[in-house]
mmCIF file of C-alpha atoms and ligand atoms in Angstrom:
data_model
loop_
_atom_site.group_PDB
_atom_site.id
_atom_site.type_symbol
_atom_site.label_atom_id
_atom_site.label_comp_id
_atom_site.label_asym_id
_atom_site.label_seq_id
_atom_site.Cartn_x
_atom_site.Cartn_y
_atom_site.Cartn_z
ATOM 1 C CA UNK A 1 112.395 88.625 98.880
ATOM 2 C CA UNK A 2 111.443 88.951 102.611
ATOM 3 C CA UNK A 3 109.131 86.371 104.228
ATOM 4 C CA UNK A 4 107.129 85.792 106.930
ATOM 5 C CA UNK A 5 107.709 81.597 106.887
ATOM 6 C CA UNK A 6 110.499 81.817 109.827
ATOM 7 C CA UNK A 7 107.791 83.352 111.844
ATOM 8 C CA UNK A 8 104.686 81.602 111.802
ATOM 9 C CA UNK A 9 105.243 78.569 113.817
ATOM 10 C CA UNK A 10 106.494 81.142 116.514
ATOM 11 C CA UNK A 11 102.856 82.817 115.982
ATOM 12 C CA UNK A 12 100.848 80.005 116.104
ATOM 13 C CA UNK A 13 102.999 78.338 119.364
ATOM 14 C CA UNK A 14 101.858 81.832 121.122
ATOM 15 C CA UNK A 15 97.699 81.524 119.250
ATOM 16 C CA UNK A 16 97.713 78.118 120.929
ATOM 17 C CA UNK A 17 99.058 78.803 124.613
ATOM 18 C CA UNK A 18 96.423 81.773 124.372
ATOM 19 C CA UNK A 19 93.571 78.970 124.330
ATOM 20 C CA UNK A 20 93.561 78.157 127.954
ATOM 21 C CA UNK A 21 92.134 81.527 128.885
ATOM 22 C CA UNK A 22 89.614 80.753 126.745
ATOM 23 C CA UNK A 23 88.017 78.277 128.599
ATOM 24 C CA UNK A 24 87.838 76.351 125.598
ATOM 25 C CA UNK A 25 88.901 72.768 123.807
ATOM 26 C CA UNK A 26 89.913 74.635 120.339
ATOM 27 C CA UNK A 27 89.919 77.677 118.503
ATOM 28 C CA UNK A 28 88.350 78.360 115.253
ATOM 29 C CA UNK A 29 90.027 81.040 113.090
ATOM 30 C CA UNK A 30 88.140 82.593 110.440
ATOM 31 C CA UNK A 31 89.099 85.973 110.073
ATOM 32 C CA UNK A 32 91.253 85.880 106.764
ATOM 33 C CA UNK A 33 93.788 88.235 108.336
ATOM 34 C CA UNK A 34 94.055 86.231 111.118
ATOM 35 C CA UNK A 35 94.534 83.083 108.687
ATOM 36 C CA UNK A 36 97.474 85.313 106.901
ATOM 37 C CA UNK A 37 98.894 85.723 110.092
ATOM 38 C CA UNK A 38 99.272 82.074 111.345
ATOM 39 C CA UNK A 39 99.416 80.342 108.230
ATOM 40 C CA UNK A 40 101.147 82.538 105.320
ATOM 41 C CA UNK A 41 97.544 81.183 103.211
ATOM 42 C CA UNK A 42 95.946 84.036 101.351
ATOM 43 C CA UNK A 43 92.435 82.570 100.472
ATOM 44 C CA UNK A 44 88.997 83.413 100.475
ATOM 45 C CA UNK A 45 88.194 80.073 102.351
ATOM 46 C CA UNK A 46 89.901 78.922 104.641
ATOM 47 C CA UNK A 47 89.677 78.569 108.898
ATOM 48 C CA UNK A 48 92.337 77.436 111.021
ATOM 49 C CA UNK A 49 91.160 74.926 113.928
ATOM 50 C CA UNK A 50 93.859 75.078 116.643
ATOM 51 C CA UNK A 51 93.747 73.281 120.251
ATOM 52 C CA UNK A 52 96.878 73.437 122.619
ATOM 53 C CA UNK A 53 98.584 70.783 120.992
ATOM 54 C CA UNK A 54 97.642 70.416 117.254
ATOM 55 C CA UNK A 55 96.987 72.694 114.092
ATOM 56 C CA UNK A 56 94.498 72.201 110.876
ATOM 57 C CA UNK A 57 94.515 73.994 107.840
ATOM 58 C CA UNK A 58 91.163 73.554 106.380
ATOM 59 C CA UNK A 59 90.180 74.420 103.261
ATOM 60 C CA UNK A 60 88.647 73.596 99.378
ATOM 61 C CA UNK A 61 90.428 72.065 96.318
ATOM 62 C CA UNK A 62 91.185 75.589 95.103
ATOM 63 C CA UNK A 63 93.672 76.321 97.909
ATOM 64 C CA UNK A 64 94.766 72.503 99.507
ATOM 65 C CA UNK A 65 97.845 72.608 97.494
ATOM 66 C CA UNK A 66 99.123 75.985 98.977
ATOM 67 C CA UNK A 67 97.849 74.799 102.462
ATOM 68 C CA UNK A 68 99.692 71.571 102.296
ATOM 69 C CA UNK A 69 102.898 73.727 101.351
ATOM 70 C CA UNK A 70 102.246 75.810 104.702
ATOM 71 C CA UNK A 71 105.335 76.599 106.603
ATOM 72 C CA UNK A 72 103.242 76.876 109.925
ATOM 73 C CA UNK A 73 103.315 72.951 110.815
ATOM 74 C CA UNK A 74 99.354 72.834 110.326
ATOM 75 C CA UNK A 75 98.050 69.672 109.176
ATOM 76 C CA UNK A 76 96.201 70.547 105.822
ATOM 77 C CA UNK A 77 92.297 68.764 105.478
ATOM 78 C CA UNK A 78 90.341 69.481 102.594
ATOM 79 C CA UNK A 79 86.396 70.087 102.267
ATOM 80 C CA UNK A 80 84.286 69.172 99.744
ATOM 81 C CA UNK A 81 80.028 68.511 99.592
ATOM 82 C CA UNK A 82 80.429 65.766 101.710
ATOM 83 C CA UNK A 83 82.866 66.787 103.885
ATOM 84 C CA UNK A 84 82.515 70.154 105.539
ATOM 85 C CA UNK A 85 83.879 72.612 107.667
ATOM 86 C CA UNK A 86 81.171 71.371 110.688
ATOM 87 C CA UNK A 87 81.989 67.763 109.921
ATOM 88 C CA UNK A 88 85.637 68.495 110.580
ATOM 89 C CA UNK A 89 85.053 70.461 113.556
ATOM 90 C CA UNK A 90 82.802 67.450 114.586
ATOM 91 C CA UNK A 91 84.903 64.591 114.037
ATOM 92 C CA UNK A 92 87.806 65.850 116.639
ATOM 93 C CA UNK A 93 85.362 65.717 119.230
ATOM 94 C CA UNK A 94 85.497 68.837 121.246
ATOM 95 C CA UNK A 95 83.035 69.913 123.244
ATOM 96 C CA UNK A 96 84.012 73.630 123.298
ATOM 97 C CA UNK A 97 84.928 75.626 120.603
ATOM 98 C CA UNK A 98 85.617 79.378 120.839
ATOM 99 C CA UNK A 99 84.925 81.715 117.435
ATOM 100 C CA UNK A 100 86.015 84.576 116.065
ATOM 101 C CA UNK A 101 82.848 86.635 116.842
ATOM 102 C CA UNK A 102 83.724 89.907 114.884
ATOM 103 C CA UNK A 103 84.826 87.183 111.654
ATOM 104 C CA UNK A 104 81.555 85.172 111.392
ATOM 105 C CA UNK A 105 78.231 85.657 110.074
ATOM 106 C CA UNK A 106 74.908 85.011 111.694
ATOM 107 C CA UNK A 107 74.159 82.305 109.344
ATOM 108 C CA UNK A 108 77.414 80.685 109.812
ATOM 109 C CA UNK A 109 76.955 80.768 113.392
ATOM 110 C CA UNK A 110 73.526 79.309 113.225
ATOM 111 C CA UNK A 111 74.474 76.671 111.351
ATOM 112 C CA UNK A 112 77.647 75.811 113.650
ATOM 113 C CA UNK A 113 75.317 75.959 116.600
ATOM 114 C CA UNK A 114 72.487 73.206 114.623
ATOM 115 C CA UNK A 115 76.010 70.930 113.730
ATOM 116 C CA UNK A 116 78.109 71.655 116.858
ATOM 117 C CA UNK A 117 76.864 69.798 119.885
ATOM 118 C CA UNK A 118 79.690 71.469 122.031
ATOM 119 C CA UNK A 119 79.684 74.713 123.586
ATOM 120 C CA UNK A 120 79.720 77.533 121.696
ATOM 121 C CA UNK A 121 82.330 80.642 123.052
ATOM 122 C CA UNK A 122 84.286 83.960 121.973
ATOM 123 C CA UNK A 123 87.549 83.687 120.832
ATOM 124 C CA UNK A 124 87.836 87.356 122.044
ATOM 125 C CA UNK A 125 90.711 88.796 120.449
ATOM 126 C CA UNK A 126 92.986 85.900 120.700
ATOM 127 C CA UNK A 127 94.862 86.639 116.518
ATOM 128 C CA UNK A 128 94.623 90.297 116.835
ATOM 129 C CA UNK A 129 96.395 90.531 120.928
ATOM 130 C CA UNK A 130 98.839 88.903 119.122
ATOM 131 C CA UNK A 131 99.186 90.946 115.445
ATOM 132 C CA UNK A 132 98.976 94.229 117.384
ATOM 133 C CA UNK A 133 102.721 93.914 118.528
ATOM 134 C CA UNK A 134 104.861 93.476 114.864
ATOM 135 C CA UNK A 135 107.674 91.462 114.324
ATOM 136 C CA UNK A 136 110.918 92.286 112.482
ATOM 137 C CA UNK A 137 109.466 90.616 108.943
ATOM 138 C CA UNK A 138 105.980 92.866 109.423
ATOM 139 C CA UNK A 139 107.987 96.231 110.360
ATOM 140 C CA UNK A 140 109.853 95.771 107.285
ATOM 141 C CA UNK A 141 106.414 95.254 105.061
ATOM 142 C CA UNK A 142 104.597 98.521 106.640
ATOM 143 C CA UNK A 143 108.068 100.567 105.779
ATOM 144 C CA UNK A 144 108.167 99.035 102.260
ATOM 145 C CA UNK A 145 104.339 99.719 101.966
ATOM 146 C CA UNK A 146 105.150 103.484 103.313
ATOM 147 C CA UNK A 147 107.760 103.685 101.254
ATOM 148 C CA UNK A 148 105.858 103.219 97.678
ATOM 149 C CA UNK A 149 103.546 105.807 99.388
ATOM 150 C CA UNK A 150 106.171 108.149 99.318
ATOM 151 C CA UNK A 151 107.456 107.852 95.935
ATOM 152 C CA UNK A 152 103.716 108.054 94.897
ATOM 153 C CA UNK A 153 103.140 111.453 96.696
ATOM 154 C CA UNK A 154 106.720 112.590 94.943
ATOM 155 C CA UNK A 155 104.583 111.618 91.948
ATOM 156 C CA UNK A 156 101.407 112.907 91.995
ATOM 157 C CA UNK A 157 103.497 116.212 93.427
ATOM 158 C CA UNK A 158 105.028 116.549 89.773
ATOM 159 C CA UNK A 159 101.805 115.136 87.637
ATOM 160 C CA UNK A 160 99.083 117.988 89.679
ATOM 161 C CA UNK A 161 98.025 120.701 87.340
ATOM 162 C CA UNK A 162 94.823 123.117 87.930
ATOM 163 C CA UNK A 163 91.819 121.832 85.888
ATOM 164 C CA UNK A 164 92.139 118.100 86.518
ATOM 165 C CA UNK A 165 89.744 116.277 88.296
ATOM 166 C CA UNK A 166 90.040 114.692 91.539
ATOM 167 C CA UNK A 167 89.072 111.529 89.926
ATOM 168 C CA UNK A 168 92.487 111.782 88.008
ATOM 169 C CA UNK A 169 94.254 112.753 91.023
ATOM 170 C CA UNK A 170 93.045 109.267 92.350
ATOM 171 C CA UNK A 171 93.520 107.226 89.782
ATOM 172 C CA UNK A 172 97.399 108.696 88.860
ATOM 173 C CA UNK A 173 97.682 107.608 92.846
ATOM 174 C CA UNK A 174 96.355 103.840 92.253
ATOM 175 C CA UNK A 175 98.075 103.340 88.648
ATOM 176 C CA UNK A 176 101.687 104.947 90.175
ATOM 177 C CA UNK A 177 101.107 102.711 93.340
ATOM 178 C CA UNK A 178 100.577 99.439 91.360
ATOM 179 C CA UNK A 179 103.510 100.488 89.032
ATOM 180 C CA UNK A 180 105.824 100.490 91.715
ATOM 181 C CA UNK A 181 105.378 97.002 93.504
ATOM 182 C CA UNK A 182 102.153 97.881 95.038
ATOM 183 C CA UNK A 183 99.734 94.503 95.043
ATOM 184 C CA UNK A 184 96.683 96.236 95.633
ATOM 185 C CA UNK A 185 95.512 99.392 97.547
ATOM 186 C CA UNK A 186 95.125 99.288 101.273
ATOM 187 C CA UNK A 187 90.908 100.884 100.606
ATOM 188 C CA UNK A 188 89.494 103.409 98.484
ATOM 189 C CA UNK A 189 91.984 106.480 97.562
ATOM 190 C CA UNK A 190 90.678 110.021 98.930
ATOM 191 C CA UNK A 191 90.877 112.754 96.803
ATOM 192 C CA UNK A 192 89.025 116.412 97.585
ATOM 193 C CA UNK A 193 89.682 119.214 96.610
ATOM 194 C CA UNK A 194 88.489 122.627 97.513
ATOM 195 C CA UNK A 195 84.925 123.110 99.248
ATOM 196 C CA UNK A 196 85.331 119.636 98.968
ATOM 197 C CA UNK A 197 88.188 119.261 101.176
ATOM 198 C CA UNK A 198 85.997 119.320 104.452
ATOM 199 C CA UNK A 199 84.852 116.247 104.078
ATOM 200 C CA UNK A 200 87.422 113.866 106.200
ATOM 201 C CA UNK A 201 86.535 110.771 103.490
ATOM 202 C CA UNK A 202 85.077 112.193 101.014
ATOM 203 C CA UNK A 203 85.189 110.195 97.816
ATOM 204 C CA UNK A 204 87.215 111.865 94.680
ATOM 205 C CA UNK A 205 84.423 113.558 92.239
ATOM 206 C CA UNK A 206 84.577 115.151 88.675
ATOM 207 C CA UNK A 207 85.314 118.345 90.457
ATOM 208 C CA UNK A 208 88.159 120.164 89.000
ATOM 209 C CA UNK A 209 91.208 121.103 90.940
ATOM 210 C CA UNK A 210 91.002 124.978 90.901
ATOM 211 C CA UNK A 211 93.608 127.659 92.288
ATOM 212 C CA UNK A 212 92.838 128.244 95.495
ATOM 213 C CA UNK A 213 91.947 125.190 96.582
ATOM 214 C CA UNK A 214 92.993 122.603 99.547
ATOM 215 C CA UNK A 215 93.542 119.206 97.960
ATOM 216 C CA UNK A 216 93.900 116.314 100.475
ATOM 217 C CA UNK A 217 94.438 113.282 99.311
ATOM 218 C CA UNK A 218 94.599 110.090 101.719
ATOM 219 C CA UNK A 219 95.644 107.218 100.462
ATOM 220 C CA UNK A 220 97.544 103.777 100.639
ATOM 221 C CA UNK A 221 98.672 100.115 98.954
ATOM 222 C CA UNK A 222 99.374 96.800 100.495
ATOM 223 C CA UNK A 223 102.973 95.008 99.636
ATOM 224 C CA UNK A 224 103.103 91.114 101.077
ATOM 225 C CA UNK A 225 99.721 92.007 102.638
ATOM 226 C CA UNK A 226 100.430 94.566 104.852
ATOM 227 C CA UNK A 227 98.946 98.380 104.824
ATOM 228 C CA UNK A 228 100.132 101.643 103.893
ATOM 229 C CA UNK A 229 98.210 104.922 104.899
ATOM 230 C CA UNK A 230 99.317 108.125 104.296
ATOM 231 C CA UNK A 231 97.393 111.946 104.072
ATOM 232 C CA UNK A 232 98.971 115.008 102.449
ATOM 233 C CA UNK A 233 97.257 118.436 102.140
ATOM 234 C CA UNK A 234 98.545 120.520 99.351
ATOM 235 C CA UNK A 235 97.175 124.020 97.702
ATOM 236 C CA UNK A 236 96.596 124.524 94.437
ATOM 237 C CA UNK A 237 98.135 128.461 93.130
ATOM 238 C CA UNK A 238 97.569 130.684 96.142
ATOM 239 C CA UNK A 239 96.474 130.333 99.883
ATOM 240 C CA UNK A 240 94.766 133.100 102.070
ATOM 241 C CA UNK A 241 95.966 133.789 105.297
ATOM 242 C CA UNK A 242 93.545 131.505 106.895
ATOM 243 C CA UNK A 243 93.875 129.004 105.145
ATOM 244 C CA UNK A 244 97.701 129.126 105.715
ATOM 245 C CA UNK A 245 96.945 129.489 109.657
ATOM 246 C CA UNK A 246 94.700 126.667 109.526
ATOM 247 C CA UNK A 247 97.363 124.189 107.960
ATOM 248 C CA UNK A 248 100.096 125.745 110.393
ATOM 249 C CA UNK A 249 97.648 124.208 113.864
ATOM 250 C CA UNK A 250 97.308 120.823 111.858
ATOM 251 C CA UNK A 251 100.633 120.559 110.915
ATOM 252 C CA UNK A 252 102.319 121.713 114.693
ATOM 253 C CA UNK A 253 99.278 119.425 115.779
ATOM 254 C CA UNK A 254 100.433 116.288 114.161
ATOM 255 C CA UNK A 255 104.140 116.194 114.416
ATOM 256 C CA UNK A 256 103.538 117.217 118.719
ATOM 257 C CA UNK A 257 101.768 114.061 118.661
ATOM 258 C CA UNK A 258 104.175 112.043 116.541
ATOM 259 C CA UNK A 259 106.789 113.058 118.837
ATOM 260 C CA UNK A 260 104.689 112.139 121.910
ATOM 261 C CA UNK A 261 104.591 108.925 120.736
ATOM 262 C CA UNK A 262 106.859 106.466 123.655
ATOM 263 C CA UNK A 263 106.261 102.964 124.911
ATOM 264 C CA UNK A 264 104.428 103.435 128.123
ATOM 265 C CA UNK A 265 102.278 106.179 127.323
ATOM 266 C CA UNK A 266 98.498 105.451 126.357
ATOM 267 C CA UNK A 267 96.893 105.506 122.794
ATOM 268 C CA UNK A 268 94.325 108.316 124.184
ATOM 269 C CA UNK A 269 97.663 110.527 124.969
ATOM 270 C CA UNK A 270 98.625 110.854 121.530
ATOM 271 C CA UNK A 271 94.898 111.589 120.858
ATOM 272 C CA UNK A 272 94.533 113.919 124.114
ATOM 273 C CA UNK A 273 98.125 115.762 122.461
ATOM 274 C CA UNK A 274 96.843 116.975 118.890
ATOM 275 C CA UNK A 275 93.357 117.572 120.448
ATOM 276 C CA UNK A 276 94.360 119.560 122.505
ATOM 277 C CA UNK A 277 96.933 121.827 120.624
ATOM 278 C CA UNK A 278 93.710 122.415 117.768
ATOM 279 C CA UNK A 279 91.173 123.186 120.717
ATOM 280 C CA UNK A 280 93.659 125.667 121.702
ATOM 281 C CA UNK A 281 93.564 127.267 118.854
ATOM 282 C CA UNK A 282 89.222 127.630 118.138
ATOM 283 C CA UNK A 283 88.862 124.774 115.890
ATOM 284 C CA UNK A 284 87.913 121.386 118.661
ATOM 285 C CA UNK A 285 84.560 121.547 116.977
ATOM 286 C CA UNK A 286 86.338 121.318 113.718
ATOM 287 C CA UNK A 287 88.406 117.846 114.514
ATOM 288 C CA UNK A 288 85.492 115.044 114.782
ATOM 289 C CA UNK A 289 87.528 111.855 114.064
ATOM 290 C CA UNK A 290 90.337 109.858 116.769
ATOM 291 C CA UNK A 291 93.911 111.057 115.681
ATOM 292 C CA UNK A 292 94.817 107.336 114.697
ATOM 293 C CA UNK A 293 94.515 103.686 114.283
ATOM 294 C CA UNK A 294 97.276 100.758 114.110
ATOM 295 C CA UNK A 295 98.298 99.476 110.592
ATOM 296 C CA UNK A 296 99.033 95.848 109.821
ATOM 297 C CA UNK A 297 97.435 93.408 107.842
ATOM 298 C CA UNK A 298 94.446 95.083 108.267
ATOM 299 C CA UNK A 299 94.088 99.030 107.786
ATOM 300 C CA UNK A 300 92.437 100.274 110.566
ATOM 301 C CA UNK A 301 93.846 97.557 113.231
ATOM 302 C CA UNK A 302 94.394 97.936 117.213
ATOM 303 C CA UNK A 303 95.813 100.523 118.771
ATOM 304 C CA UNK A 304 92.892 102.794 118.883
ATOM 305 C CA UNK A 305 93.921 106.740 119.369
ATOM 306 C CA UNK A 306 91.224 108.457 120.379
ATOM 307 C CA UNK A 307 89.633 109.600 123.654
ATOM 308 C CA UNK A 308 88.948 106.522 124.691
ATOM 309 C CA UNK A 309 92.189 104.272 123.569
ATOM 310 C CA UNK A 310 93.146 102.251 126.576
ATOM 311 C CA UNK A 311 95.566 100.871 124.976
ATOM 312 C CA UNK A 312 99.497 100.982 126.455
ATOM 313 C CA UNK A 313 101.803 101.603 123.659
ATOM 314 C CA UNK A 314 104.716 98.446 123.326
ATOM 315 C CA UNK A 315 107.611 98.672 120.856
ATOM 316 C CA UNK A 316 106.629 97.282 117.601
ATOM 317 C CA UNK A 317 102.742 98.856 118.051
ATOM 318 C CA UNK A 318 101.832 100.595 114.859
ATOM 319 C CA UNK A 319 99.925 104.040 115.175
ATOM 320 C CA UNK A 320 98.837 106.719 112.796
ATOM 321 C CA UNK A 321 98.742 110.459 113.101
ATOM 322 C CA UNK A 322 96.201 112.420 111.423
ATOM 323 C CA UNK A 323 94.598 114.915 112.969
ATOM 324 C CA UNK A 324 92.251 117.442 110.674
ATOM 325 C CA UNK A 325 90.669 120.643 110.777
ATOM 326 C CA UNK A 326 87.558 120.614 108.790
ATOM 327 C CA UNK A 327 85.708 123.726 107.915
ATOM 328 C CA UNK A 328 82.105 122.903 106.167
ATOM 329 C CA UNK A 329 81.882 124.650 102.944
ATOM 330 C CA UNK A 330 85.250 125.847 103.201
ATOM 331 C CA UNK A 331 87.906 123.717 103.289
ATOM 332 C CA UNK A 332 89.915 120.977 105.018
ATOM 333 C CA UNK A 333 93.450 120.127 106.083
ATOM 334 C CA UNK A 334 94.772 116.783 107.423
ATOM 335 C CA UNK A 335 98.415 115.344 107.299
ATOM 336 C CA UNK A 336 98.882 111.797 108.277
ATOM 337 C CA UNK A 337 102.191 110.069 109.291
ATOM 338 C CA UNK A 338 102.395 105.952 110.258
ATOM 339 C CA UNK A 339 104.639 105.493 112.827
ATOM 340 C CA UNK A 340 106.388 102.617 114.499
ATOM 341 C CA UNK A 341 106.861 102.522 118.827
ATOM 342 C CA UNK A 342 110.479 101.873 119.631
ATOM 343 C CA UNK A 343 112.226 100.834 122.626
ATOM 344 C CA UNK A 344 112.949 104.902 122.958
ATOM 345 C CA UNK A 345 110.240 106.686 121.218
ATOM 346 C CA UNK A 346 108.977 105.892 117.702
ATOM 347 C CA UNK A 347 110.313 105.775 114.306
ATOM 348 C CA UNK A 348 108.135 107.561 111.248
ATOM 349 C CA UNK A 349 107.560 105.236 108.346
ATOM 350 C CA UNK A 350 105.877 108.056 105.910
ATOM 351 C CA UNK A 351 108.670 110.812 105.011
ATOM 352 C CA UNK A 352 107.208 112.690 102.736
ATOM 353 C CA UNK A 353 107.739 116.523 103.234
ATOM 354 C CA UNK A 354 104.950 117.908 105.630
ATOM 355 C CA UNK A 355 105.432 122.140 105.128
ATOM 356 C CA UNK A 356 102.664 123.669 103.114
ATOM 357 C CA UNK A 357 103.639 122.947 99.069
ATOM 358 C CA UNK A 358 101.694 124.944 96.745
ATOM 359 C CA UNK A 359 101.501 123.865 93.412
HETATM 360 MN MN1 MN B 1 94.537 106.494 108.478
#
């Protein structure tokens, strides 16, 4: 069993020398990815408080045990009705405290700013400036995570038959998944089949696979918290011509950009690279989405690839590659790879087979 404990006091040493720029006494950490991260504490309550020199761990009865067990070196304090969250923050005497704006609700901000007498900042992207570049423990979680996507796509490969329903499709996905050391799924399993097929996240219906038809199915499971997203296209019986052109433009589309993937260049380029290619070919109007998004903790997680992703690419960034052609009423094709950066280039965690398979 891999585990993260070797790294978090590493990652919350660099959280804390990232408060300075803030302009702020302390940090409040809220954003239960962003707890993972620092802490190694799955819960559904629990904020970290960190200033330059110290750590808490705050959180209710239900989780104090595991947060007293933390291997982060945060000091564990537990809330209760008369202790709170605010009464903590209040009783180290700050009179700053920078917040996870993106993590909080209004009404937990309002009530921070009637308790908290302090000023009141963002903690910009503090956590996720830090998650965006993976370590050794996190690379190995996204390829295990690829890898049961994999073997499920080998799966559902063997199980597809004309006349089931995409609903099947989805749910032999999720059950194989969870079967093979899955802990959950990474969000909702897509599934669409024929006319269906144009729409990029459409969910899976009672339609029934026909010959003919373009199934896509996108889809992905988390193993020790971290994401896996994958897309195959397959046809069901026959393709027409078209239909085989069409998968052809995605398909050179998607691995150019894969393999324009290198430290240095910017998350737009990889974007700008399948764009490009399908524009080429008469379809632009046909790919709506960004080509990717970073994978971590979180599904859809920094770097950005689209037109606009500023965004450098470092060794150990994350990015997906999915460019789509979508044809309303007709049909859609999108293959999706999740790659690593490397020092040289980038390293493809998803190797299932990406020529056209007709089943
Ligand atoms: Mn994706």
């Amino acid at each position: 069993m891999i585990s993260a404990a070797q790294y978090l006091p590493g990652r919350v040493a660099a959280a804390k020398a990232g408060i300075g720029a803030l302009n702020a006494d302390a940090v409040l950490v809220s954003k239960p990815e962003n707890v993972v991260y620092l802490s190694g504490i799955k819960s559904s309550n629990c904020h970290l408080i960190l200033t330059p020199e110290d750590g808490y761990i705050v959180t209710d009865f239900r989780y104090i045990e595991a947060a007293g067990n933390n291997k982060a070196g945060l000091k564990p304090v537990m809330t209760d009705q008369s202790k709170t969250l605010f009464d903590v923050i209040n009783s180290l005497g700050f009179s700053s405290l920078a917040v996870e704006e993106e993590a909080i609700t209004y009404d937990f901000f309002r009530e921070l700013s009637g308790k908290f007498k302090g000023k009141i900042s963002s903690a910009a992207h503090l956590v996720e400036d830090l998650r965006i570049v993976k370590d050794d423990y996190e690379m190995e979680c996204l390829r295990r995570a690829e890898a049961i996507g994999d073997l499920a796509f080998t799966h559902i490969c063997g199980f597809l038959k004309e006349g089931m329903s995409e609903t099947e499709v989805a749910l032999e996905l999720e059950f194989f998944m969870r079967r093979n050391g899955a802990e959950c799924l990474s969000f909702d399993t897509i599934a669409v089949s024929g006319v269906r097929s144009s729409l990029p996240h459409g969910e899976p219906s009672d339609k029934k696979i026909e010959a003919g038809d373009f199934l896509t199915m996108d889809f992905g499971c988390k193993y020790l918290g971290y994401c896996s997203d994958m897309t195959r296209t397959v046809a069901i019986g026959k393709v027409t011509d078209e239909m085989k052109k069409v998968y052809g433009i995605v398909q050179r589309a998607q691995q150019t950009a894969l393999e324009a993937i290198n430290p240095g260049k910017k998350a737009s380029d990889i974007d700008k690279t399948a764009r490009d290619i399908i524009k080429y070919e008469g379809y632009g109007n046909c790919f709506g989405h960004g080509t990717g998004h970073g994978v971590g903790l979180e599904i859809h997680e920094a770097p950005t690839a689209n037109p606009t992703g500023e965004t450098v690419l470092k060794p150990g960034m994350s990015v997906t590659v999915e460019p789509g052609i979508y044809l309303p009423g007709r049909f859609g094709v999108r293959i999706e790879d999740l790659a690593l950066v490397t020092e040289t280039g980038y390293e493809v965690l998803s190797h299932s087979d990406k020529d056209l398979i007709i089943i």
